Amino acid sequence: GKSNFGTKTASMIRRKKYSGKLLKVDFESGFSIKLTPDHKLVDGNSLLWKEAKDFREKDFVFAPLKLPSNNNKIYMLDIIPDNWIVCLDKEEKENLKSSILLKYSKLSEFNDRFKVDSNYISGGKQFKIKIFKEILSDLGIYNEWKTKPLKYGRAKAGERLKIAEISPELAYFTGFVLGDGHIKTDKKHSHIQITQSTKNDAQIKRLHEYFNRISFNSLNEYKRSSHSIIRGKEVNSEHKILYSGSNLISYLVSYFVENKLNNLLQLSDENVKAFIAGCLDSDGCISTKSYFKKNKKYSITHSEFLLSNDEETNKNFMLALRRIDCYSRLISKKPICIVRTSGSLDVLNLLGAVKDFSVKYKIIPFRKNLISSSSSKMPADIVSLLCQKIVSLSNTQELNDKGVSSVIYEYINKKRQPSREQMVKINQKLPLPKEISQEISNFVKRDYFIDRILRIKEENYSGYVYDLFVPETHNFIAEGVVVHNCIDELEKMD
């Protein structure tokens, strides 16, 4: 019953010529995937592999909810471009020289090996990053040096930060720039800018505080007033413009916010939390709405992020949310894209993740009556079998007394899609044997969800299709769902 999503590297990629139909499958979560008709996905009700052509609209497909954790550190030296320079001071050059002389009998021997002159170690010349990394690896000291906050520059003047790796403060700042800022870069200079209403005093303070933990320089600011007429009324507003001319910080922020957030999932869990907190404090909101159902008052808390109008960017952000066990949906209202989370547990997980960093963090009441959301639906065939077992082990009177009888029979007859909340309730209320109680506990774990198919479109295609082979697991995650690799199928075609 327990699924386990880890990270494996694909050991083979196969490119094949293909002419025929491709299926484009659009999911309720906002993701979509293109597959050949015989490519397999996991059916969301039976949890069995099924070919794409056998799925229909409104069917469910199995998808991982909580994506694998990652606690890798990202060091600046690993991601700074090869053509930048590292500006070593006298002491650093002396340290490097000592390491060189442990391996090379004379400096001239080292200079010949790397085709550099004596000015690089004994004078004022500075190494390009590419050759510097080669030297450190050659001397076996790369791992030691990458942890030092070195001075890096694009061409001449370098800058030393207080950190040598991506830190939560830098990740928060990066998320904030994605939400409410922008970066301009030309051949020599960079300018990073964030605009905030003067009312957002807490955010402005937090940005200054975090910037000071990253940099020896302060974040600059100036005030700007604007006057506008909205619906015939004059509106005056005051903003603060926060800015920095740091090439290094601009590059590090760009590394994560540009390229459609494709590098975002490299961040460690702690940095993902801080990044999401920055997005929330700049361009996110948490709101609670109340409604009545059968004279009972319910309230729903949901979060919304308006970060970008680019779908790919939003999908990568949604995958980052899945790292913190938070399911969200992409709502496209052209030209705006909204990433919305409405499941109670999803919002609680989001708030739990950002609370150490966010100024917009609020405590929301945890309700006993959890309203089930898309992320809490369960596989109907599996739950039907579980409920049949429960009925065979309980007497009718007991099921009626505990008030679970009607739900159990609805699940047995697949009258409605089961939810985790209801199954937890059934498990708590009935005195079930340990084995079946454990089986239910395994199935209600939030490591998967079932994504509903909204549309399936056929399109004609002629060109190449690609396949990955992932050893041991034989499946991988694509567009948020679990996909079978069919290189083993392709082998038969050769």
Short mmCIF file of C-alpha atoms in Angstrom, two decimals:
data_model
loop_
_atom_site.label_atom_id
_atom_site.label_comp_id
_atom_site.label_asym_id
_atom_site.label_seq_id
_atom_site.Cartn_x
_atom_site.Cartn_y
_atom_site.Cartn_z
CA GLY A 1 0.00 0.00 0.00
CA LYS A 2 2.89 2.42 0.58
CA SER A 3 4.35 4.24 -2.39
CA ASN A 4 7.82 5.65 -2.23
CA PHE A 5 9.09 8.28 -4.63
CA GLY A 6 12.83 8.69 -4.69
CA THR A 7 15.27 10.18 -7.10
CA LYS A 8 17.05 8.00 -9.63
CA THR A 9 18.95 9.03 -12.72
CA ALA A 10 17.77 7.84 -16.11
CA SER A 11 20.48 5.59 -17.50
CA MET A 12 19.28 5.59 -21.09
CA ILE A 13 17.36 7.94 -23.37
CA ARG A 14 16.05 6.50 -26.62
CA ARG A 15 15.00 8.57 -29.60
CA LYS A 16 12.70 6.85 -32.09
CA LYS A 17 11.07 8.02 -35.29
CA TYR A 18 7.31 7.95 -34.86
CA SER A 19 4.46 8.69 -37.20
CA GLY A 20 0.90 8.45 -35.96
CA LYS A 21 -1.41 9.69 -33.27
CA LEU A 22 -0.28 11.43 -30.07
CA LEU A 23 -2.64 11.95 -27.16
CA LYS A 24 -2.60 15.26 -25.29
CA VAL A 25 -4.03 14.68 -21.83
CA ASP A 26 -5.05 17.75 -19.78
CA PHE A 27 -5.43 17.32 -16.02
CA GLU A 28 -7.52 19.13 -13.42
CA SER A 29 -4.31 20.24 -11.65
CA GLY A 30 -3.35 22.33 -14.70
CA PHE A 31 -0.66 19.96 -15.97
CA SER A 32 -0.84 18.26 -19.36
CA ILE A 33 1.18 15.56 -21.05
CA LYS A 34 1.65 14.24 -24.59
CA LEU A 35 1.99 10.48 -25.02
CA THR A 36 1.88 7.81 -27.66
CA PRO A 37 -1.43 5.86 -27.29
CA ASP A 38 0.34 2.74 -25.92
CA HIS A 39 2.31 4.62 -23.25
CA LYS A 40 1.28 3.55 -19.77
CA LEU A 41 -0.02 5.56 -16.84
CA VAL A 42 -1.28 4.33 -13.47
CA ASP A 43 -5.08 4.20 -13.28
CA GLY A 44 -6.22 6.33 -10.31
CA ASN A 45 -8.92 3.91 -9.15
CA SER A 46 -7.35 0.48 -9.55
CA LEU A 47 -3.66 1.56 -9.29
CA LEU A 48 -2.92 -0.72 -12.25
CA TRP A 49 -0.88 0.31 -15.30
CA LYS A 50 -3.11 1.14 -18.25
CA GLU A 51 -2.33 2.36 -21.76
CA ALA A 52 -3.07 6.02 -22.43
CA LYS A 53 -5.60 5.14 -25.16
CA ASP A 54 -7.78 3.30 -22.59
CA PHE A 55 -8.35 6.40 -20.45
CA ARG A 56 -11.43 8.60 -20.87
CA GLU A 57 -12.28 12.14 -19.78
CA LYS A 58 -13.14 12.33 -16.03
CA ASP A 59 -10.97 9.25 -15.30
CA PHE A 60 -8.33 9.55 -12.59
CA VAL A 61 -4.57 9.08 -12.95
CA PHE A 62 -2.20 8.35 -10.06
CA ALA A 63 0.27 11.14 -9.24
CA PRO A 64 2.82 11.74 -6.47
CA LEU A 65 1.72 14.44 -4.04
CA LYS A 66 4.77 14.90 -1.83
CA LEU A 67 7.81 15.10 -4.09
CA PRO A 68 11.17 13.80 -2.80
CA SER A 69 13.06 15.87 -0.23
CA ASN A 70 16.38 17.37 -1.09
CA ASN A 71 18.88 18.74 1.39
CA ASN A 72 21.73 19.41 -1.04
CA LYS A 73 23.56 22.67 -0.61
CA ILE A 74 24.00 24.84 -3.69
CA TYR A 75 27.38 26.55 -3.59
CA MET A 76 27.99 29.72 -5.59
CA LEU A 77 31.19 28.31 -7.05
CA ASP A 78 29.12 25.49 -8.59
CA ILE A 79 26.74 27.82 -10.47
CA ILE A 80 28.70 30.98 -11.30
CA PRO A 81 29.41 31.20 -15.07
CA ASP A 82 32.77 29.98 -16.39
CA ASN A 83 33.67 33.37 -17.88
CA TRP A 84 33.41 35.28 -14.57
CA ILE A 85 36.54 35.81 -12.49
CA VAL A 86 37.42 34.99 -8.90
CA CYS A 87 39.28 37.84 -7.18
CA LEU A 88 41.61 36.24 -4.64
CA ASP A 89 43.23 38.42 -1.97
CA LYS A 90 46.87 38.00 -0.83
CA GLU A 91 46.06 35.51 1.92
CA GLU A 92 43.92 33.38 -0.41
CA LYS A 93 46.71 33.35 -3.01
CA GLU A 94 49.18 32.24 -0.32
CA ASN A 95 46.84 29.39 0.72
CA LEU A 96 46.46 28.33 -2.90
CA LYS A 97 50.24 28.50 -3.39
CA SER A 98 50.80 26.16 -0.39
CA SER A 99 48.40 23.61 -1.90
CA ILE A 100 50.12 23.89 -5.30
CA LEU A 101 53.53 23.23 -3.78
CA LEU A 102 52.26 20.08 -2.09
CA LYS A 103 51.62 18.62 -5.53
CA TYR A 104 54.08 20.43 -7.87
CA SER A 105 57.79 20.69 -7.07
CA LYS A 106 57.99 24.26 -8.46
CA LEU A 107 55.46 26.99 -9.28
CA SER A 108 56.80 27.08 -12.85
CA GLU A 109 55.75 23.45 -13.27
CA PHE A 110 52.22 24.39 -12.19
CA ASN A 111 52.22 27.46 -14.48
CA ASP A 112 53.21 25.29 -17.46
CA ARG A 113 50.53 22.69 -16.64
CA PHE A 114 47.75 25.31 -16.61
CA LYS A 115 49.31 27.70 -19.17
CA VAL A 116 49.25 30.69 -16.80
CA ASP A 117 52.03 33.18 -15.94
CA SER A 118 53.47 33.85 -12.48
CA ASN A 119 51.28 36.95 -12.03
CA TYR A 120 48.25 34.76 -11.28
CA ILE A 121 49.73 33.40 -8.05
CA SER A 122 52.37 36.02 -7.19
CA GLY A 123 50.91 39.17 -8.78
CA GLY A 124 47.67 40.95 -9.53
CA LYS A 125 46.15 38.75 -12.26
CA GLN A 126 42.94 36.84 -11.45
CA PHE A 127 41.67 33.46 -12.65
CA LYS A 128 38.62 32.90 -14.78
CA ILE A 129 36.17 30.63 -12.95
CA LYS A 130 36.59 27.80 -15.48
CA ILE A 131 40.35 27.43 -14.94
CA PHE A 132 40.06 28.13 -11.19
CA LYS A 133 37.67 25.19 -10.82
CA GLU A 134 40.01 22.97 -12.85
CA ILE A 135 42.93 23.94 -10.59
CA LEU A 136 40.98 23.26 -7.37
CA SER A 137 39.86 19.85 -8.70
CA ASP A 138 43.41 19.01 -9.80
CA LEU A 139 44.71 19.83 -6.31
CA GLY A 140 41.86 17.92 -4.63
CA ILE A 141 40.69 21.00 -2.69
CA TYR A 142 37.52 21.94 -4.60
CA ASN A 143 35.14 20.83 -1.82
CA GLU A 144 37.06 22.82 0.77
CA TRP A 145 37.26 26.03 -1.30
CA LYS A 146 33.64 26.06 -2.45
CA THR A 147 32.59 26.64 1.20
CA LYS A 148 34.60 29.90 1.39
CA PRO A 149 32.79 33.17 0.63
CA LEU A 150 35.10 34.27 -2.20
CA LYS A 151 35.04 37.48 -4.19
CA TYR A 152 33.45 37.02 -7.62
CA GLY A 153 33.15 39.46 -10.52
CA ARG A 154 32.01 39.55 -14.13
CA ALA A 155 35.17 41.18 -15.46
CA LYS A 156 37.14 43.36 -13.06
CA ALA A 157 35.83 44.44 -9.67
CA GLY A 158 34.50 41.55 -7.67
CA GLU A 159 32.14 41.31 -4.70
CA ARG A 160 32.34 39.14 -1.63
CA LEU A 161 29.10 38.12 0.07
CA LYS A 162 28.67 36.90 3.65
CA ILE A 163 27.57 33.50 2.32
CA ALA A 164 29.18 30.90 0.06
CA GLU A 165 25.98 28.96 -0.65
CA ILE A 166 22.32 29.71 -1.36
CA SER A 167 20.82 30.48 2.05
CA PRO A 168 17.16 30.77 3.16
CA GLU A 169 17.55 34.58 3.27
CA LEU A 170 18.72 34.65 -0.35
CA ALA A 171 15.96 32.20 -1.33
CA TYR A 172 13.32 34.45 0.33
CA PHE A 173 14.74 37.52 -1.43
CA THR A 174 14.64 35.59 -4.74
CA GLY A 175 10.96 34.63 -4.25
CA PHE A 176 10.16 38.27 -3.45
CA VAL A 177 11.86 39.46 -6.65
CA LEU A 178 9.80 36.95 -8.64
CA GLY A 179 6.62 38.37 -7.10
CA ASP A 180 7.25 42.12 -6.95
CA GLY A 181 10.57 42.93 -8.51
CA HIS A 182 12.65 42.86 -11.65
CA ILE A 183 16.26 42.64 -12.77
CA LYS A 184 17.97 44.56 -15.55
CA THR A 185 21.37 43.42 -16.76
CA ASP A 186 23.60 44.81 -19.48
CA LYS A 187 27.22 44.02 -20.37
CA LYS A 188 28.68 45.71 -17.29
CA HIS A 189 25.96 46.46 -14.79
CA SER A 190 23.02 44.84 -13.07
CA HIS A 191 20.13 46.50 -11.31
CA ILE A 192 17.73 44.59 -9.07
CA GLN A 193 14.61 46.43 -7.91
CA ILE A 194 11.59 45.72 -5.70
CA THR A 195 8.61 48.07 -5.34
CA GLN A 196 6.53 48.03 -2.15
CA SER A 197 3.72 50.21 -0.85
CA THR A 198 4.87 52.09 2.28
CA LYS A 199 2.00 50.30 4.05
CA ASN A 200 3.95 47.04 3.71
CA ASP A 201 6.29 48.02 6.52
CA ALA A 202 6.81 44.44 7.74
CA GLN A 203 7.87 43.26 4.27
CA ILE A 204 10.28 46.20 3.81
CA LYS A 205 11.89 45.50 7.20
CA ARG A 206 12.22 41.79 6.43
CA LEU A 207 13.87 42.49 3.06
CA HIS A 208 16.45 44.81 4.68
CA GLU A 209 17.09 42.31 7.49
CA TYR A 210 17.59 39.38 5.07
CA PHE A 211 19.68 41.41 2.61
CA ASN A 212 22.03 42.36 5.47
CA ARG A 213 22.55 38.67 6.23
CA ILE A 214 23.60 38.08 2.60
CA SER A 215 25.62 41.18 1.76
CA PHE A 216 28.13 43.54 3.37
CA ASN A 217 26.27 46.36 1.55
CA SER A 218 22.79 47.56 2.44
CA LEU A 219 19.73 47.43 0.23
CA ASN A 220 19.22 51.00 -1.03
CA GLU A 221 15.81 52.64 -1.00
CA TYR A 222 13.96 55.80 -2.02
CA LYS A 223 10.34 56.91 -1.79
CA ARG A 224 8.08 57.62 -4.71
CA SER A 225 4.63 59.17 -4.59
CA SER A 226 2.08 58.66 -7.30
CA HIS A 227 -1.23 60.34 -7.98
CA SER A 228 -3.95 58.73 -10.01
CA ILE A 229 -7.66 59.12 -10.55
CA ILE A 230 -9.68 55.94 -10.02
CA ARG A 231 -13.43 56.10 -10.72
CA GLY A 232 -13.35 59.88 -10.52
CA LYS A 233 -11.57 59.96 -7.16
CA GLU A 234 -8.06 61.19 -6.65
CA VAL A 235 -5.85 58.51 -5.12
CA ASN A 236 -2.42 59.27 -3.67
CA SER A 237 -0.09 56.40 -2.94
CA GLU A 238 3.41 56.18 -1.58
CA HIS A 239 5.87 53.47 -2.54
CA LYS A 240 9.36 52.53 -1.55
CA ILE A 241 11.73 51.38 -4.25
CA LEU A 242 14.35 48.98 -2.84
CA TYR A 243 17.33 48.42 -5.11
CA SER A 244 20.83 47.00 -5.41
CA GLY A 245 23.50 47.19 -8.10
CA SER A 246 25.13 43.91 -7.13
CA ASN A 247 26.09 41.86 -10.20
CA LEU A 248 26.58 38.79 -8.02
CA ILE A 249 23.22 38.89 -6.22
CA SER A 250 21.47 39.73 -9.52
CA TYR A 251 23.04 36.68 -11.14
CA LEU A 252 22.14 34.35 -8.25
CA VAL A 253 18.53 35.58 -8.20
CA SER A 254 18.29 35.29 -12.01
CA TYR A 255 19.62 31.73 -11.85
CA PHE A 256 16.41 30.71 -10.07
CA VAL A 257 13.75 33.13 -11.38
CA GLU A 258 14.67 33.12 -15.07
CA ASN A 259 14.45 30.17 -17.45
CA LYS A 260 10.84 29.49 -16.30
CA LEU A 261 12.00 28.52 -12.77
CA ASN A 262 13.65 25.38 -14.17
CA ASN A 263 16.40 25.50 -11.53
CA LEU A 264 14.00 25.96 -8.63
CA LEU A 265 13.73 22.30 -7.67
CA GLN A 266 17.51 22.13 -7.08
CA LEU A 267 16.91 24.11 -3.87
CA SER A 268 17.00 22.29 -0.54
CA ASP A 269 13.73 21.88 1.38
CA GLU A 270 14.57 24.75 3.75
CA ASN A 271 15.38 27.06 0.84
CA VAL A 272 12.19 26.02 -1.02
CA LYS A 273 10.20 27.03 2.09
CA ALA A 274 11.96 30.41 2.25
CA PHE A 275 11.48 30.97 -1.50
CA ILE A 276 7.73 30.24 -1.23
CA ALA A 277 7.56 32.59 1.79
CA GLY A 278 9.09 35.37 -0.36
CA CYS A 279 6.50 34.69 -3.07
CA LEU A 280 3.70 34.77 -0.49
CA ASP A 281 4.86 38.03 1.10
CA SER A 282 5.18 39.76 -2.27
CA ASP A 283 2.42 38.42 -4.46
CA GLY A 284 0.43 35.84 -2.55
CA CYS A 285 -2.60 36.01 -0.32
CA ILE A 286 -4.27 33.76 2.22
CA SER A 287 -8.00 34.34 2.63
CA THR A 288 -10.81 32.67 4.54
CA LYS A 289 -14.35 32.56 3.15
CA SER A 290 -17.40 31.36 5.03
CA TYR A 291 -20.49 29.65 3.65
CA PHE A 292 -23.53 27.78 4.95
CA LYS A 293 -24.51 24.23 4.06
CA LYS A 294 -27.57 22.60 5.67
CA ASN A 295 -27.64 25.49 8.21
CA LYS A 296 -24.09 24.67 9.28
CA LYS A 297 -21.39 27.31 8.93
CA TYR A 298 -18.22 26.21 7.15
CA SER A 299 -15.18 28.27 6.34
CA ILE A 300 -12.65 27.56 3.63
CA THR A 301 -9.15 28.99 3.69
CA HIS A 302 -7.28 29.15 0.45
CA SER A 303 -4.08 30.63 -0.87
CA GLU A 304 -3.49 32.28 -4.22
CA PHE A 305 -0.30 33.26 -5.99
CA LEU A 306 -0.20 35.56 -9.04
CA LEU A 307 3.43 35.19 -9.99
CA SER A 308 3.57 34.95 -13.74
CA ASN A 309 1.45 34.66 -16.87
CA ASP A 310 3.73 31.92 -18.15
CA GLU A 311 2.31 28.40 -17.67
CA GLU A 312 5.65 26.64 -17.45
CA THR A 313 6.84 29.01 -14.70
CA ASN A 314 3.67 28.38 -12.71
CA LYS A 315 3.95 24.61 -13.12
CA ASN A 316 7.51 24.61 -11.75
CA PHE A 317 6.27 26.69 -8.82
CA MET A 318 3.46 24.15 -8.27
CA LEU A 319 6.03 21.33 -8.19
CA ALA A 320 7.94 23.32 -5.54
CA LEU A 321 4.69 23.47 -3.53
CA ARG A 322 4.44 19.68 -3.86
CA ARG A 323 7.86 19.48 -2.17
CA ILE A 324 6.19 20.88 0.97
CA ASP A 325 3.18 18.55 0.65
CA CYS A 326 0.90 21.23 -0.74
CA TYR A 327 -1.35 20.45 -3.73
CA SER A 328 -2.37 23.40 -5.90
CA ARG A 329 -4.22 23.96 -9.14
CA LEU A 330 -3.43 26.25 -12.04
CA ILE A 331 -6.38 28.47 -12.91
CA SER A 332 -5.87 30.13 -16.29
CA LYS A 333 -7.99 33.22 -16.77
CA LYS A 334 -6.22 34.67 -19.78
CA PRO A 335 -4.08 36.72 -19.52
CA ILE A 336 -3.75 35.90 -15.80
CA CYS A 337 -2.61 32.60 -14.26
CA ILE A 338 -3.49 31.89 -10.63
CA VAL A 339 -1.91 29.11 -8.56
CA ARG A 340 -4.62 28.24 -6.04
CA THR A 341 -4.57 25.95 -3.02
CA SER A 342 -7.93 25.22 -1.43
CA GLY A 343 -7.56 21.92 0.45
CA SER A 344 -7.53 22.52 4.21
CA LEU A 345 -4.48 20.32 4.83
CA ASP A 346 -2.71 21.79 1.81
CA VAL A 347 -3.09 25.32 3.16
CA LEU A 348 -2.02 24.19 6.65
CA ASN A 349 1.09 22.54 5.16
CA LEU A 350 1.84 25.72 3.19
CA LEU A 351 1.53 27.88 6.31
CA GLY A 352 3.56 25.43 8.38
CA ALA A 353 6.35 25.58 5.79
CA VAL A 354 6.58 29.40 5.53
CA LYS A 355 6.01 30.37 9.17
CA ASP A 356 9.71 30.90 10.03
CA PHE A 357 10.23 33.33 7.13
CA SER A 358 6.94 34.96 6.12
CA VAL A 359 5.47 38.20 7.49
CA LYS A 360 2.07 37.38 5.97
CA TYR A 361 1.94 34.09 7.87
CA LYS A 362 -1.25 33.78 9.85
CA ILE A 363 -2.54 31.15 12.20
CA ILE A 364 -5.72 29.65 10.83
CA PRO A 365 -7.99 27.53 13.01
CA PHE A 366 -7.59 23.83 12.32
CA ARG A 367 -11.10 22.49 11.84
CA LYS A 368 -12.27 19.04 12.83
CA ASN A 369 -14.70 19.02 9.88
CA LEU A 370 -12.13 18.97 7.16
CA ILE A 371 -13.68 19.53 3.78
CA SER A 372 -12.15 17.11 1.35
CA SER A 373 -10.39 18.62 -1.62
CA SER A 374 -8.84 17.36 -4.85
CA SER A 375 -5.72 16.28 -2.98
CA SER A 376 -7.66 14.00 -0.62
CA LYS A 377 -9.51 11.81 -3.15
CA MET A 378 -8.66 8.11 -2.97
CA PRO A 379 -8.68 5.20 -5.47
CA ALA A 380 -12.29 3.89 -5.64
CA ASP A 381 -11.52 0.22 -6.48
CA ILE A 382 -9.01 -0.12 -3.64
CA VAL A 383 -11.28 1.57 -1.09
CA SER A 384 -14.23 -0.57 -2.22
CA LEU A 385 -12.23 -3.72 -1.40
CA LEU A 386 -11.10 -2.26 1.95
CA CYS A 387 -14.72 -1.44 2.85
CA GLN A 388 -15.85 -4.94 1.89
CA LYS A 389 -13.27 -6.27 4.35
CA ILE A 390 -14.55 -3.85 7.03
CA VAL A 391 -18.16 -5.04 6.53
CA SER A 392 -17.15 -8.70 6.76
CA LEU A 393 -15.42 -7.97 10.10
CA SER A 394 -18.13 -5.77 11.68
CA ASN A 395 -21.82 -6.22 12.40
CA THR A 396 -24.48 -3.96 10.87
CA GLN A 397 -25.57 -2.62 14.24
CA GLU A 398 -22.04 -1.45 15.02
CA LEU A 399 -21.70 0.34 11.66
CA ASN A 400 -25.06 2.10 12.25
CA ASP A 401 -24.20 3.06 15.84
CA LYS A 402 -20.94 4.65 14.76
CA GLY A 403 -22.68 6.52 11.92
CA VAL A 404 -20.40 5.13 9.18
CA SER A 405 -22.71 2.60 7.54
CA SER A 406 -24.02 4.75 4.65
CA VAL A 407 -20.51 6.00 3.72
CA ILE A 408 -19.07 2.47 3.75
CA TYR A 409 -21.82 1.14 1.46
CA GLU A 410 -21.49 4.12 -0.90
CA TYR A 411 -17.77 3.34 -1.16
CA ILE A 412 -18.39 -0.40 -1.70
CA ASN A 413 -20.79 0.41 -4.56
CA LYS A 414 -18.52 3.18 -5.89
CA LYS A 415 -21.32 5.72 -5.65
CA ARG A 416 -18.85 8.52 -4.87
CA GLN A 417 -15.12 9.11 -4.90
CA PRO A 418 -13.71 8.22 -1.46
CA SER A 419 -11.74 10.77 0.57
CA ARG A 420 -8.88 10.41 3.02
CA GLU A 421 -10.78 12.32 5.72
CA GLN A 422 -13.70 9.84 5.67
CA MET A 423 -11.40 6.81 5.71
CA VAL A 424 -9.48 8.25 8.69
CA LYS A 425 -12.81 8.75 10.47
CA ILE A 426 -13.92 5.14 9.75
CA ASN A 427 -10.57 3.84 11.00
CA GLN A 428 -10.86 5.86 14.22
CA LYS A 429 -14.48 5.01 14.98
CA LEU A 430 -14.42 1.24 14.44
CA PRO A 431 -12.50 -1.30 16.54
CA LEU A 432 -10.78 -2.88 13.53
CA PRO A 433 -8.13 -5.62 13.63
CA LYS A 434 -4.60 -4.18 13.64
CA GLU A 435 -3.78 -5.52 10.15
CA ILE A 436 -6.69 -3.81 8.35
CA SER A 437 -6.32 -0.64 10.43
CA GLN A 438 -2.66 -0.49 9.32
CA GLU A 439 -3.67 -1.08 5.70
CA ILE A 440 -6.04 1.92 5.87
CA SER A 441 -3.32 4.03 7.54
CA ASN A 442 -0.94 3.23 4.67
CA PHE A 443 -3.49 4.20 2.05
CA VAL A 444 -4.45 7.50 3.64
CA LYS A 445 -0.83 8.74 3.70
CA ARG A 446 -0.47 11.92 1.69
CA ASP A 447 2.28 10.70 -0.60
CA TYR A 448 0.00 10.46 -3.64
CA PHE A 449 -3.16 11.98 -5.07
CA ILE A 450 -5.32 11.20 -8.07
CA ASP A 451 -5.47 13.78 -10.83
CA ARG A 452 -8.66 13.91 -12.90
CA ILE A 453 -8.47 13.99 -16.70
CA LEU A 454 -10.30 17.02 -18.11
CA ARG A 455 -9.65 16.53 -21.82
CA ILE A 456 -7.99 14.08 -24.17
CA LYS A 457 -7.16 15.35 -27.63
CA GLU A 458 -5.76 13.34 -30.51
CA GLU A 459 -3.24 14.95 -32.78
CA ASN A 460 -1.30 13.66 -35.76
CA TYR A 461 2.44 13.65 -35.31
CA SER A 462 5.46 12.84 -37.36
CA GLY A 463 8.91 13.16 -35.87
CA TYR A 464 10.86 11.84 -32.92
CA VAL A 465 9.55 10.52 -29.62
CA TYR A 466 11.78 10.08 -26.59
CA ASP A 467 11.82 7.47 -23.92
CA LEU A 468 13.68 7.30 -20.65
CA PHE A 469 14.85 4.17 -18.94
CA VAL A 470 15.05 4.52 -15.17
CA PRO A 471 16.74 1.50 -13.57
CA GLU A 472 15.07 -0.35 -10.66
CA THR A 473 11.88 1.73 -10.58
CA HIS A 474 11.05 1.53 -14.32
CA ASN A 475 8.88 4.61 -14.00
CA PHE A 476 9.36 8.34 -13.66
CA ILE A 477 7.44 11.55 -13.04
CA ALA A 478 6.53 13.63 -16.07
CA GLU A 479 4.22 16.65 -15.88
CA GLY A 480 3.39 15.69 -12.31
CA VAL A 481 2.12 12.14 -12.96
CA VAL A 482 3.81 8.73 -12.84
CA VAL A 483 4.71 7.40 -16.30
CA HIS A 484 6.04 3.95 -17.24
CA ASN A 485 9.22 3.86 -19.27
CA CYS A 486 8.71 1.65 -22.27
CA ILE A 487 12.24 1.15 -23.50
CA ASP A 488 11.70 -2.48 -22.57
CA GLU A 489 8.70 -2.38 -24.93
CA LEU A 490 10.82 -0.71 -27.62
CA GLU A 491 13.49 -3.38 -27.32
CA LYS A 492 10.93 -5.88 -28.66
CA MET A 493 10.39 -3.71 -31.72
CA ASP A 494 14.07 -3.69 -32.73
#
